[in-house]
XYZ file of C-alpha atoms in Angstrom:
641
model
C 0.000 0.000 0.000
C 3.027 2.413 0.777
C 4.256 1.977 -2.845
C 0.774 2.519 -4.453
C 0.636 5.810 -2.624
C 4.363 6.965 -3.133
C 3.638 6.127 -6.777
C 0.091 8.031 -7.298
C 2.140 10.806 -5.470
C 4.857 10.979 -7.318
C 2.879 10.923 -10.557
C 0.595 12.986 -9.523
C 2.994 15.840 -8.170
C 5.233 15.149 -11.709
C 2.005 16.734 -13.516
C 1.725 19.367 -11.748
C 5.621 20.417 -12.265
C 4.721 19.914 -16.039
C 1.735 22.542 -15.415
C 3.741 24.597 -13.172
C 6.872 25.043 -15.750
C 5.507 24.520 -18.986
C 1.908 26.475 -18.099
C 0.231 24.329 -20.490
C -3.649 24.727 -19.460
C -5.498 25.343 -16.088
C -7.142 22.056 -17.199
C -3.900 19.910 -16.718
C -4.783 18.491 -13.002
C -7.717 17.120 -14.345
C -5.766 14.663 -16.228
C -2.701 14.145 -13.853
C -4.391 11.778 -11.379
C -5.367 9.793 -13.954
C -1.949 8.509 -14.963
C -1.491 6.039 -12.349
C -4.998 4.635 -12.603
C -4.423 3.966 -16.499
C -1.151 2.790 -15.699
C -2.948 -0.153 -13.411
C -6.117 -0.571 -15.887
C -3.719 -1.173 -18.849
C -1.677 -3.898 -16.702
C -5.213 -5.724 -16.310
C -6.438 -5.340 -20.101
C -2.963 -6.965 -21.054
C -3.231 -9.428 -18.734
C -7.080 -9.920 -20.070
C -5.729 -10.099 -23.794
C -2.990 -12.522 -22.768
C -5.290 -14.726 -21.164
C -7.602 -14.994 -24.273
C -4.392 -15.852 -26.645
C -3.441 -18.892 -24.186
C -6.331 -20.253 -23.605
C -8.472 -20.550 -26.472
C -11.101 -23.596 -27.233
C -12.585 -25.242 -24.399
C -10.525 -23.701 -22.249
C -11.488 -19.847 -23.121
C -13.294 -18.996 -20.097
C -16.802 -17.803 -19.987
C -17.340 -14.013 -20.443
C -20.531 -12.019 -20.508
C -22.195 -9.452 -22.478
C -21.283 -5.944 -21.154
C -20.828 -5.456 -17.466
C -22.320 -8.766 -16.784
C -20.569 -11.735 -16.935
C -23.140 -14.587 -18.499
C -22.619 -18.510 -17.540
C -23.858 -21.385 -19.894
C -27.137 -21.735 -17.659
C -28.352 -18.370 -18.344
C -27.198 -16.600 -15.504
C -25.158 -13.251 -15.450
C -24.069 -11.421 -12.605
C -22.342 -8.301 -12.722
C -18.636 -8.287 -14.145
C -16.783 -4.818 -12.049
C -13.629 -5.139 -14.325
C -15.582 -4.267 -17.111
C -16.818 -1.320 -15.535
C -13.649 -0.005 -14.132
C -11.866 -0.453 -17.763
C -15.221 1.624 -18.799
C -14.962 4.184 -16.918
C -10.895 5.175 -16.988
C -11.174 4.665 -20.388
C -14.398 7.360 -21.372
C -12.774 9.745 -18.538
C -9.423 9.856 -20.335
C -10.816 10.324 -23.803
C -13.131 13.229 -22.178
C -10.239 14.268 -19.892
C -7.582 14.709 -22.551
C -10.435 16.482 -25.470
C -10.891 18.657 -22.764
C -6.851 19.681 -22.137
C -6.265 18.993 -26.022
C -8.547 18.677 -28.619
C -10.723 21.695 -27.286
C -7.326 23.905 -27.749
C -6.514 22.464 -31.030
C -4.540 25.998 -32.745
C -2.799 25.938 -28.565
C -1.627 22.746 -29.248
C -0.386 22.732 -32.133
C 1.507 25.881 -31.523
C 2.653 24.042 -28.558
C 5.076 21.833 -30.984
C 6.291 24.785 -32.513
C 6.786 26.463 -29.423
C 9.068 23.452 -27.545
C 11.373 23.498 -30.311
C 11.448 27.448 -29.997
C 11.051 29.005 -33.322
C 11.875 32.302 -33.322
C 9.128 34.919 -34.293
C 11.187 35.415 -37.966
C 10.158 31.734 -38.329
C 14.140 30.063 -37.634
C 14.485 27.663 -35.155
C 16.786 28.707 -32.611
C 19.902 26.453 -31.951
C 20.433 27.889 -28.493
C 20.432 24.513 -27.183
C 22.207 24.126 -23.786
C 21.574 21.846 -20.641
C 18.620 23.455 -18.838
C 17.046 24.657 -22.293
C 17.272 20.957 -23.606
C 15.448 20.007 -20.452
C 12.443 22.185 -20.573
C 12.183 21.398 -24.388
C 11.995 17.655 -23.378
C 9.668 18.137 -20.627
C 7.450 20.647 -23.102
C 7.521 18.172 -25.631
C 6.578 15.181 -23.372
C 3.684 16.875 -21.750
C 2.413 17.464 -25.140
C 2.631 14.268 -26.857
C 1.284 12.065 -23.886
C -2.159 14.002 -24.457
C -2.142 12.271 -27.670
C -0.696 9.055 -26.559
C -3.119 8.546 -23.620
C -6.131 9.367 -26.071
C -4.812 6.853 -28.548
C -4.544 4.720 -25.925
C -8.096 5.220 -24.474
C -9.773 4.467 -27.914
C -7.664 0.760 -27.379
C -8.392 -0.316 -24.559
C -12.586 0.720 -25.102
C -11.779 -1.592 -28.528
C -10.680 -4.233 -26.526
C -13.776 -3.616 -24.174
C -15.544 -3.870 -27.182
C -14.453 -7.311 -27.845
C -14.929 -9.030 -24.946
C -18.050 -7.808 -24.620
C -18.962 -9.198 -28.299
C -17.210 -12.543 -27.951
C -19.471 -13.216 -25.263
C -22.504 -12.239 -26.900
C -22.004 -13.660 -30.447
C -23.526 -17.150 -28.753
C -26.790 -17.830 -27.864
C -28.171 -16.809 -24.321
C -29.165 -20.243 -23.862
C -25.938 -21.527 -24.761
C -26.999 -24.705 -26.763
C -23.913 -26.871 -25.435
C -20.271 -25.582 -24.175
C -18.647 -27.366 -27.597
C -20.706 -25.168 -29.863
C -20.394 -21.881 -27.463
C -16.614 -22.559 -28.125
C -16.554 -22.769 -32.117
C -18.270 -19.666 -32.326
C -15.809 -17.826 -29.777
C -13.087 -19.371 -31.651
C -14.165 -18.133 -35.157
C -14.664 -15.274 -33.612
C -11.553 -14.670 -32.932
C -9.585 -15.918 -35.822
C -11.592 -12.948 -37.578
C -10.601 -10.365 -34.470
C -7.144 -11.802 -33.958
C -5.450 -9.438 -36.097
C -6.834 -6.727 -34.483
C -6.754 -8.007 -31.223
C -2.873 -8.799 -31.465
C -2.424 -5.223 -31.888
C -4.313 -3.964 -29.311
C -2.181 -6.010 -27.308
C 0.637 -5.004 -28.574
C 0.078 -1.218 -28.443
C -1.221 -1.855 -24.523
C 2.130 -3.470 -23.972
C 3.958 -0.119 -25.200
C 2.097 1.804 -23.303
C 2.935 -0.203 -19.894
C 6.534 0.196 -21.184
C 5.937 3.959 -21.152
C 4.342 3.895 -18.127
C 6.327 2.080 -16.073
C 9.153 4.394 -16.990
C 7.250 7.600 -16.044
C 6.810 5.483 -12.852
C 10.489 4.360 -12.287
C 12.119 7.512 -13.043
C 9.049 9.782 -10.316
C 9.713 7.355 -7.809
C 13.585 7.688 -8.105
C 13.265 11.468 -8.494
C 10.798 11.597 -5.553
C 13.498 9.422 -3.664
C 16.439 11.669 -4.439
C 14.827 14.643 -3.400
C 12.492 14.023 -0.461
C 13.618 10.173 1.165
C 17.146 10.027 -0.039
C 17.969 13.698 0.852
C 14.751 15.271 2.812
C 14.466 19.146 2.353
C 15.890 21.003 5.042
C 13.769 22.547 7.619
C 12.465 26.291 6.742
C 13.819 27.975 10.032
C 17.351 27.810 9.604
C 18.792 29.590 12.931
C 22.594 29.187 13.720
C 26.197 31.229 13.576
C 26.093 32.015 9.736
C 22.303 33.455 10.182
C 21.385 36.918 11.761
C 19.328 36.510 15.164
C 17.885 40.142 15.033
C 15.072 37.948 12.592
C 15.081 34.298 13.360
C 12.293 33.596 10.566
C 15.072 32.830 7.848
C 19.100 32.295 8.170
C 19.244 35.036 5.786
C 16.597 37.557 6.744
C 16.663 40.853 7.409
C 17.889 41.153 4.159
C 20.064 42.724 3.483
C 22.305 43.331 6.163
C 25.676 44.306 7.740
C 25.609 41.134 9.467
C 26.307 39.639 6.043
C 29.209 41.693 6.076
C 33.265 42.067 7.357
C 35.879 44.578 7.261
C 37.974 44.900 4.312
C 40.160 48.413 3.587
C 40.329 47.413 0.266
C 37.130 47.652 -1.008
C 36.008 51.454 -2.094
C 33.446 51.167 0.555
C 35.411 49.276 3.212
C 33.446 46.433 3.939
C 32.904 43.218 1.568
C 29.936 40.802 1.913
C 30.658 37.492 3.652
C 27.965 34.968 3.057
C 28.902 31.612 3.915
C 27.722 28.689 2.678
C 25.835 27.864 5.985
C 23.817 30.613 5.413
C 22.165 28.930 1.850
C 21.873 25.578 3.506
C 17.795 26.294 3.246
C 18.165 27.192 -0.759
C 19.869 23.795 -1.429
C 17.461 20.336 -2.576
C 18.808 17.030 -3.156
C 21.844 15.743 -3.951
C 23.426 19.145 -5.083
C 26.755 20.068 -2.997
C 26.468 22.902 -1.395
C 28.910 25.666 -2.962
C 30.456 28.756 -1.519
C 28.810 31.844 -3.747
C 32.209 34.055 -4.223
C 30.689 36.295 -6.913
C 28.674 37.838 -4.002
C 31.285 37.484 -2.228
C 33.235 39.880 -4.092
C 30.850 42.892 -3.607
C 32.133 45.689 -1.773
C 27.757 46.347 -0.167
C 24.367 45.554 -1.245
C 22.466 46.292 -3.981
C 21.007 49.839 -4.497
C 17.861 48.764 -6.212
C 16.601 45.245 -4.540
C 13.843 45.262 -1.986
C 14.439 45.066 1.828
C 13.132 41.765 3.365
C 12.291 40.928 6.785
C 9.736 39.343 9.175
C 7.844 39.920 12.552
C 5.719 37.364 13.843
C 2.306 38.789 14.460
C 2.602 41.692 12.059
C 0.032 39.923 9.961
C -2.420 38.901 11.986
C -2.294 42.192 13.786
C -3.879 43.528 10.369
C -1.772 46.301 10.530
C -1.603 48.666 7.541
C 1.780 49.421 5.338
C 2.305 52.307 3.026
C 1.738 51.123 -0.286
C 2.774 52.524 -3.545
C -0.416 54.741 -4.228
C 0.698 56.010 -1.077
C 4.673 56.741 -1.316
C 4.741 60.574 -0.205
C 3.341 58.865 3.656
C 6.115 56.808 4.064
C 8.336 59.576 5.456
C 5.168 60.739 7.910
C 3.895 59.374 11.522
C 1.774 57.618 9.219
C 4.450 54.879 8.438
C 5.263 51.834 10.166
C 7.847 50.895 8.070
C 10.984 53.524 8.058
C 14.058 53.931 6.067
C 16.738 55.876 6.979
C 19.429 57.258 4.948
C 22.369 57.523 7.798
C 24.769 59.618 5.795
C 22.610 62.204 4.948
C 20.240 61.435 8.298
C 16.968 61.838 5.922
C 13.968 59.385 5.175
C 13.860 57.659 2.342
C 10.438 57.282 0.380
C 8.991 53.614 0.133
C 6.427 51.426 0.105
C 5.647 48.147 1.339
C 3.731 45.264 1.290
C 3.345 41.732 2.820
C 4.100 38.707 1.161
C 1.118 36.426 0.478
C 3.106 33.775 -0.844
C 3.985 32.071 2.219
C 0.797 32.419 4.116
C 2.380 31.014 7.089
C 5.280 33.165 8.206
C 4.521 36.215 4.868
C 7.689 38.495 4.590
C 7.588 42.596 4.493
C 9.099 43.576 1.335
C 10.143 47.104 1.463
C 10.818 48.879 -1.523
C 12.505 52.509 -2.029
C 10.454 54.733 -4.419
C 14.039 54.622 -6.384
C 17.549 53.236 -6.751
C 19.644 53.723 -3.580
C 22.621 55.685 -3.373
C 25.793 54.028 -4.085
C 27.981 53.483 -1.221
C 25.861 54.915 1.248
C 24.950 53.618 4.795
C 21.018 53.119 5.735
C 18.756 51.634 8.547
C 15.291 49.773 8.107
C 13.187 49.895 11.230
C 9.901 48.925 12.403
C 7.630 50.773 14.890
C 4.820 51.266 16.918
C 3.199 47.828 14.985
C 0.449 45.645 16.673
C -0.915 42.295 17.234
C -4.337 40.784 16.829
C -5.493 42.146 20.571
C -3.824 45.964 19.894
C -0.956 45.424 21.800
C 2.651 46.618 20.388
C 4.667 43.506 19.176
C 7.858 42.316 20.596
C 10.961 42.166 18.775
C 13.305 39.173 18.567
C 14.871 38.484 21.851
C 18.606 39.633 19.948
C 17.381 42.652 18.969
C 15.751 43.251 22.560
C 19.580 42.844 23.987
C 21.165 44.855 21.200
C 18.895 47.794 22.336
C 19.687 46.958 25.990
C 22.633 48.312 26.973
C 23.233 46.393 30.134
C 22.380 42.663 27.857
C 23.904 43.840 24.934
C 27.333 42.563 27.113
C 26.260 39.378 27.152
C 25.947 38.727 23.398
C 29.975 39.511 22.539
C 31.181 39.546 19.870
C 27.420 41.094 18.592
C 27.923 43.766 21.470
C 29.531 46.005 19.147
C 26.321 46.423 16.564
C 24.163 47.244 19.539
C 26.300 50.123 20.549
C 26.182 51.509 17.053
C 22.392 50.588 17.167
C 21.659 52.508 20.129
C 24.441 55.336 19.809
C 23.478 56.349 16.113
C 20.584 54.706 14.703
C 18.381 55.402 17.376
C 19.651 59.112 17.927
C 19.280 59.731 14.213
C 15.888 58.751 14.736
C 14.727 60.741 16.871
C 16.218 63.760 14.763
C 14.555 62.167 11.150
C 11.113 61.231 12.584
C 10.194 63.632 15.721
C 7.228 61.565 16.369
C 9.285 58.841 17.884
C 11.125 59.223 21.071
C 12.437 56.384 23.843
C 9.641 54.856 24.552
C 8.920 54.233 20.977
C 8.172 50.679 20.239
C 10.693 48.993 17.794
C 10.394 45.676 16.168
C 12.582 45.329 14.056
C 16.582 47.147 13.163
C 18.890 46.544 10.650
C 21.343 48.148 8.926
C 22.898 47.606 5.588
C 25.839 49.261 3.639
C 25.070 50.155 -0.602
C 27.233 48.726 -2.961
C 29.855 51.265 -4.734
C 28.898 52.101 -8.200
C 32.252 50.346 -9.390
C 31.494 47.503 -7.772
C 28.538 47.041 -9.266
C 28.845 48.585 -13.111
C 32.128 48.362 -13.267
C 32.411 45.255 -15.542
C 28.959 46.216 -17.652
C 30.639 49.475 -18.312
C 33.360 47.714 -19.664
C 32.363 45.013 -21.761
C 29.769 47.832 -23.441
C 32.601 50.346 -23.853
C 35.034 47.580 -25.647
C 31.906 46.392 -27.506
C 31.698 49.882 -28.757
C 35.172 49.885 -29.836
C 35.197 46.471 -31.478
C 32.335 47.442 -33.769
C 33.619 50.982 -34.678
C 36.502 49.004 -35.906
C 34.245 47.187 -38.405
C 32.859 50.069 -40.087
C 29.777 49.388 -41.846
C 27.342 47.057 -41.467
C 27.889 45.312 -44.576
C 26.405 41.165 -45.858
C 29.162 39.947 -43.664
C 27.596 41.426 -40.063
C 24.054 42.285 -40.860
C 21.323 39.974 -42.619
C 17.657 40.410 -43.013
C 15.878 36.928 -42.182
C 12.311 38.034 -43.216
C 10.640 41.221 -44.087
C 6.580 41.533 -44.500
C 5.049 44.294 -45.922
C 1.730 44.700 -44.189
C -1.036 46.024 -46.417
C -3.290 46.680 -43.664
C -2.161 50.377 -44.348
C -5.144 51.254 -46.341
C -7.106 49.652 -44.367
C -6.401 50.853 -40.968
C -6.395 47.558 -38.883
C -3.259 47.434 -37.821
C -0.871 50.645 -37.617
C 2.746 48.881 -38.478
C 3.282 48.712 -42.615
C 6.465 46.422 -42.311
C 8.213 43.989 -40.124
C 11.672 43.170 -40.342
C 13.575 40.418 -38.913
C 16.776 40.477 -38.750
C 20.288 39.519 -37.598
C 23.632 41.470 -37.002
C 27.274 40.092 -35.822
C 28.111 40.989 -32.295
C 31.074 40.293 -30.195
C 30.690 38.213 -27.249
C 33.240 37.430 -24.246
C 31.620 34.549 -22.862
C 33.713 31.525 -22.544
C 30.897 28.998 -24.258
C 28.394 31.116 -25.881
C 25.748 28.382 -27.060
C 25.193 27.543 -23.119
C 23.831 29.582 -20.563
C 25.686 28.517 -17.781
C 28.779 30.083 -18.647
C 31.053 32.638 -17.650
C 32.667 35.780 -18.906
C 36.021 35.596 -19.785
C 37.609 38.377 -17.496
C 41.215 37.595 -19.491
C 39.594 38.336 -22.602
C 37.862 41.572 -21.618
C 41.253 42.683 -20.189
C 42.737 42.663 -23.570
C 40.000 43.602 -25.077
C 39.243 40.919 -27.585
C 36.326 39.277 -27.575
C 36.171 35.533 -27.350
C 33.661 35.174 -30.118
C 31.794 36.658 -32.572
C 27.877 35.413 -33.596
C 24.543 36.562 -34.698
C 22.348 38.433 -32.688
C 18.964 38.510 -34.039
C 16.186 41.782 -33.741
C 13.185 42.839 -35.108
C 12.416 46.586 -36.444
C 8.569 47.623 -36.651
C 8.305 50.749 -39.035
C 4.887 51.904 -38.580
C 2.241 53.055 -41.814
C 2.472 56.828 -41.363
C 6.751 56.567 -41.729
C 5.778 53.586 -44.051
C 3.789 55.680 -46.899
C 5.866 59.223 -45.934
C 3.225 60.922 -44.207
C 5.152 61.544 -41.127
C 8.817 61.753 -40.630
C 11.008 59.754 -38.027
C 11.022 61.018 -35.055
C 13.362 58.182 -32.980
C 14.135 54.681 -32.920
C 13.051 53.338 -29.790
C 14.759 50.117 -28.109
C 12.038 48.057 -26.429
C 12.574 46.169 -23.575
C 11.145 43.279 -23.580
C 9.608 41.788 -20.002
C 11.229 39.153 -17.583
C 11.960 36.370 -18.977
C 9.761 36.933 -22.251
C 11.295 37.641 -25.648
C 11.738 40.344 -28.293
C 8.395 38.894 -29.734
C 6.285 40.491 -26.747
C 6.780 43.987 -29.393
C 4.819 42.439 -31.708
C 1.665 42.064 -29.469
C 1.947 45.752 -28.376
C -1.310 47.102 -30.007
C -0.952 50.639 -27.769
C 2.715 51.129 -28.648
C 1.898 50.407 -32.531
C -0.706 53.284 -32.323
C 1.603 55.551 -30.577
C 4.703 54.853 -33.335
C 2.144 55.191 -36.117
C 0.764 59.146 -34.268
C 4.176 60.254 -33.177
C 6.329 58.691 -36.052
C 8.193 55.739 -34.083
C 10.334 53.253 -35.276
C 10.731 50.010 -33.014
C 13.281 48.150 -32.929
C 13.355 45.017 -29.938
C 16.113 42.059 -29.077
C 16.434 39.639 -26.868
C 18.093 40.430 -23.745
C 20.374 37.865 -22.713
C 20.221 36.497 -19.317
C 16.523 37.597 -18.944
C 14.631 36.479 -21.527
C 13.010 33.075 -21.906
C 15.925 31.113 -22.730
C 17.252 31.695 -19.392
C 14.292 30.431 -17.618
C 16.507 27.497 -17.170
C 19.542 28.106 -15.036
C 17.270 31.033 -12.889
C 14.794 27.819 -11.935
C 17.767 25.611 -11.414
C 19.212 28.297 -9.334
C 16.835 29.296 -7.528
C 14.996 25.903 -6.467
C 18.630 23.896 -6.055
C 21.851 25.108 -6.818
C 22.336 29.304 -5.765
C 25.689 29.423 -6.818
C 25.439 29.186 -10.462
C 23.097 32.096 -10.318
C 26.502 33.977 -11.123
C 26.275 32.709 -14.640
C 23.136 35.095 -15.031
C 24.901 38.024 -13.824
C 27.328 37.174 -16.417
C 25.017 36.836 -18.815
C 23.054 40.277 -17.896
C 26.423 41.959 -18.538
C 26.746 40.364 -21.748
C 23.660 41.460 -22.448
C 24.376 45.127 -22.127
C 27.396 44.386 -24.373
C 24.802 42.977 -27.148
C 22.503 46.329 -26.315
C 25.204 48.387 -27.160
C 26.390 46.862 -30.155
C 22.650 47.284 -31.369
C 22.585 50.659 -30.460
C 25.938 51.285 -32.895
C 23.801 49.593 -35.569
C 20.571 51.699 -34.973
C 22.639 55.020 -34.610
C 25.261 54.496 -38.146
C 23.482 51.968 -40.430
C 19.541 51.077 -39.637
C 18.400 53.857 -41.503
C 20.615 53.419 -44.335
């Protein structure tokens, strides 16, 4: 019984990843429990079939007309085999015309789609480990539809003939020699037909059974074999001011130590400890030294951090209709700019997806200052019953000057705490004095710009260079895949007279640049040659009134695709095609590497397993501002032309 309901689990949970990743319809889970349940009522129809084939004659034994099962006296009495075959097979074929056949132009795109054509109609050859995976998977979830409904029609044929073989004799059943002549012409005629029913059912088990095998062994490796680890993660590598997470508050200078020669004189120490919760299966766990690196925090990512009770306390946040209150009494949430000793504007919000223990996220109205020191705090906040909430029993002894002692080497953060934080308080918010209730304190140090453009601004600036050495665009480093000319112009439907897809050279200093887990090649952008040179594709939307010379060009705008979408979203625009055709736009849109959908990928692997190799999309993000500016080159010296 434990391995039937590991397996309907595992299968089960495995279609619901496929829905998850691949998004296919919201009417997946109907059909995922049914995999097991075929899997079993395919095991008994080839069984059934087998049975027939070996004992034939005399010997065949007595079946009945449909759902009863009819003896050579007359009787029948009611045959539940028959019913349960029945019944999985009508649900699948109902199941899967629901999830397929009613989106017939969705699935069929679908095929298209897993091999990734590009919008100009080429399929892309950007295969690499994680994309080859997610092409499987999409593939897979789209041909089992079609496999299970084959499969359905099958076994209701072989239904079909049992039910006939037992009806082709007489009720009465003259005498058991001539009830088995007719069975047995009966199925000399059906035999063909029956042999490959069987044979297809035994394909199917094959397939099955593998689905099976390789859930269970994936369920094993990641939940028996290596259980996840437990959510509250609370030791040396984690902050104790917020003992939700190891690494909440986020950030903060706890994630931090002393190092003169960084331009902001601190570098961030995260040890590995500290990920142990972002780890599953059998993945080693891996020191993350690009982070390490960083001389502060980012200047743009939200501020994280919990406090139990907040929630159910229904207390209110400044949201982002609401930014200019965030620096009033009005705010709970307050962010403190320690160098300049102003408030910054923010909002917040909780979040929802972990109803159990839901996170503040604090966002600044805009990017941070570089290199600058700030403090998040939260006051004056209240449970369920109206009472103010009590902060972690760390950050009660860091404000504590007589228990701060007793929490060496930490002793040194509370004196800052109290010494500057809260006296900088006082003089930023008036409204809060001593006997101000605080819940939660942190403090954080911004990266320095250097440390954190330093290498785009390179690789764009020696992109520039390389492809002012070129000259012009000529046939060797520009190609146009596929131009339409759109003569819904006259017509007024659609404001966009041609589309053109094309494809430019572009240098690249990645070390592999047909995978996405790679690296950039720091010697090469030293010497400033790039490691490679490839095809970069775009497309350019040149609206009716530019099209037909009613209006002249005003700019060429680069659109930005969204995360983790592709320079196809421009094409779905509607607003934006009405605005280029009024104002006299031309669009022109690529595919911004390390966000776009062929890095879904390694950002899933990294974020659901293996953290460390999230460096490769940094990398990749930088590259991508190298490919931005060799576009922009293009756009500014040879598009028109």
């Amino acid at each position: 019984m434990g391995m039937v309901l590991s397996s309907v689990f595992s299968l089960v949970s495995f279609a619901y990843i496929l829905d998850a990743i691949m998004e296919l319809t919201n009417r997946w889970y109907f059909c995922g429990p049914n995999i097991f349940l075929q899997f079993l009522e395919k095991a008994f129809v080839y069984y059934t079939l087998q049975k027939i084939y070996v004992h034939r004659g005399d010997n065949l034994p007595h079946h009945g007309c449909f759902l009863r099962k009819m003896h050579d006296d007359g009787t029948t009495k009611f045959r539940f085999w028959q019913l349960f075959v029945f019944l999985i097979e009508t649900a699948t074929i109902s199941c899967i015309s629901v999830c397929y056949v009613h989106y017939i132009p969705q699935f069929v795109k679908g095929f298209v789609d897993s091999l990734f054509t590009g919008p100009d109609g080429v399929p892309s050859l950007d295969w690499d480990h994680e994309l080859n995976d997610f092409r499987l998977i999409a593939l897979y979830s789209k041909t089992c539809g079609l496999f299970f409904l084959f499969s359905a029609f099958f076994g209701l044929a072989a239904l079909y003939y049992f039910c006939k073989a037992d009806c082709v004799s007489s009720p009465t059943f003259a005498s058991p020699a001539t009830t088995s002549a007719v069975r047995n012409h009966f199925f000399c005629k059906a035999g063909n037909l029956l042999k490959t029913i069987q044979l297809f059912t035994g394909l199917i088990l094959v397939a099955m059974g593998a689905m099976l095998s390789i859930s269970l062994i994936s369920a094993w490796t990641y939940l028996l074999d290596h259980p996840l680890p437990p959510d509250n993660t609370i030791g040396p590598a984690c902050d104790p001011v917020d003992p939700t997470e190891c690494l909440l508050p986020f950030p903060s200078s706890f994630f931090t130590v002393e190092d003169k020669s960084t331009i902001t004189g601190i570098r961030v120490n995260i040890q590995i400890d500290s990920l142990a919760s972002m780890y599953r299966g059998r993945n080693p766990k891996q020191p993350i030294h690009y982070l390490n690196k960083l001389d502060g925090f980012s200047t743009s990512g939200p501020i994280l951090f919990y406090v139990e009770g907040f929630k159910e306390g229904a207390n209110i946040l400044v949201g982002p209709e609401d930014i200019q209150s965030s620096v009033t009494e009005k705010s709970l949430t307050l962010l403190i700019d320690l160098d300049s000793r102003s408030l910054v504007h923010h909002f917040a919000e909780i979040d929802h997806l972990d109803e159990s223990r839901p996170s503040i996220i604090v966002q600044p109205s805009r990017s941070l200052h570089h290199n600058t020191h700030y403090a998040m705090l939260l006051v004056n906040a209240h449970n369920v019953k109206g009472e103010y909430l009590s902060a972690s029993q760390h950050l009660q002894y860091l404000l504590d000057a007589k228990k701060s002692r007793d929490i060496f080497p930490d002793s040194s953060r509370g004196i800052f705490y109290r010494d500057t934080i809260l006296s900088d308080l006082q003089e930023v918010a008036p409204w809060c004095d001593s006997t101000t209730p605080i819940q939660m304190l942190f403090d954080f140090r911004t990266i320095s710009s250097y440390s954190q453009l330093g290498d785009t601004l390179e690789v764009a600036a020696i992109t520039r260079q390389v492809v002012r050495k070129w000259g012009k665009w000529d046939n060797n480093k520009l190609k146009v895949v596929k131009m339409e000319d759109h003569d819904m112009c006259k017509e007024h439907d659609d404001p966009i007279g041609r589309v053109i897809h094309g494809e430019i050279q572009v240098p690249s200093f990645l070390s592999k640049q047909h995978e996405r887990r790679n690296r950039i090649d720091v010697e090469a952008v030293v010497k400033g040659i790039p490691t490679s040179t490839h095809g970069f594709k775009f497309i350019v939307l040149v609206p009716c009134s530019i099209a037909v010379g009613s209006t002249p060009l005003k700019a060429v705008i680069d659109y930005g695709h969204g995360f983790l979408y592709s320079r196809e979203e421009i094409l779905h625009q509607g607003e934006l095609h009405r605005i280029a055709n009024e104002e006299g736009y031309v669009y022109i849109a690529t595919n911004w590497r390390g966000m776009s959908f062929l890095d879904l990928g390694v950002i899933v692997r990294a974020l659901v397993a293996q953290p460390h190799i999230f460096e490769s999309v940094k990398d990749n993000i930088i590259q991508g501002y190298g490919y931005k500016a060799a576009v922009q080159h293009f756009v500014k010296n040879d598009l028109l032309k």
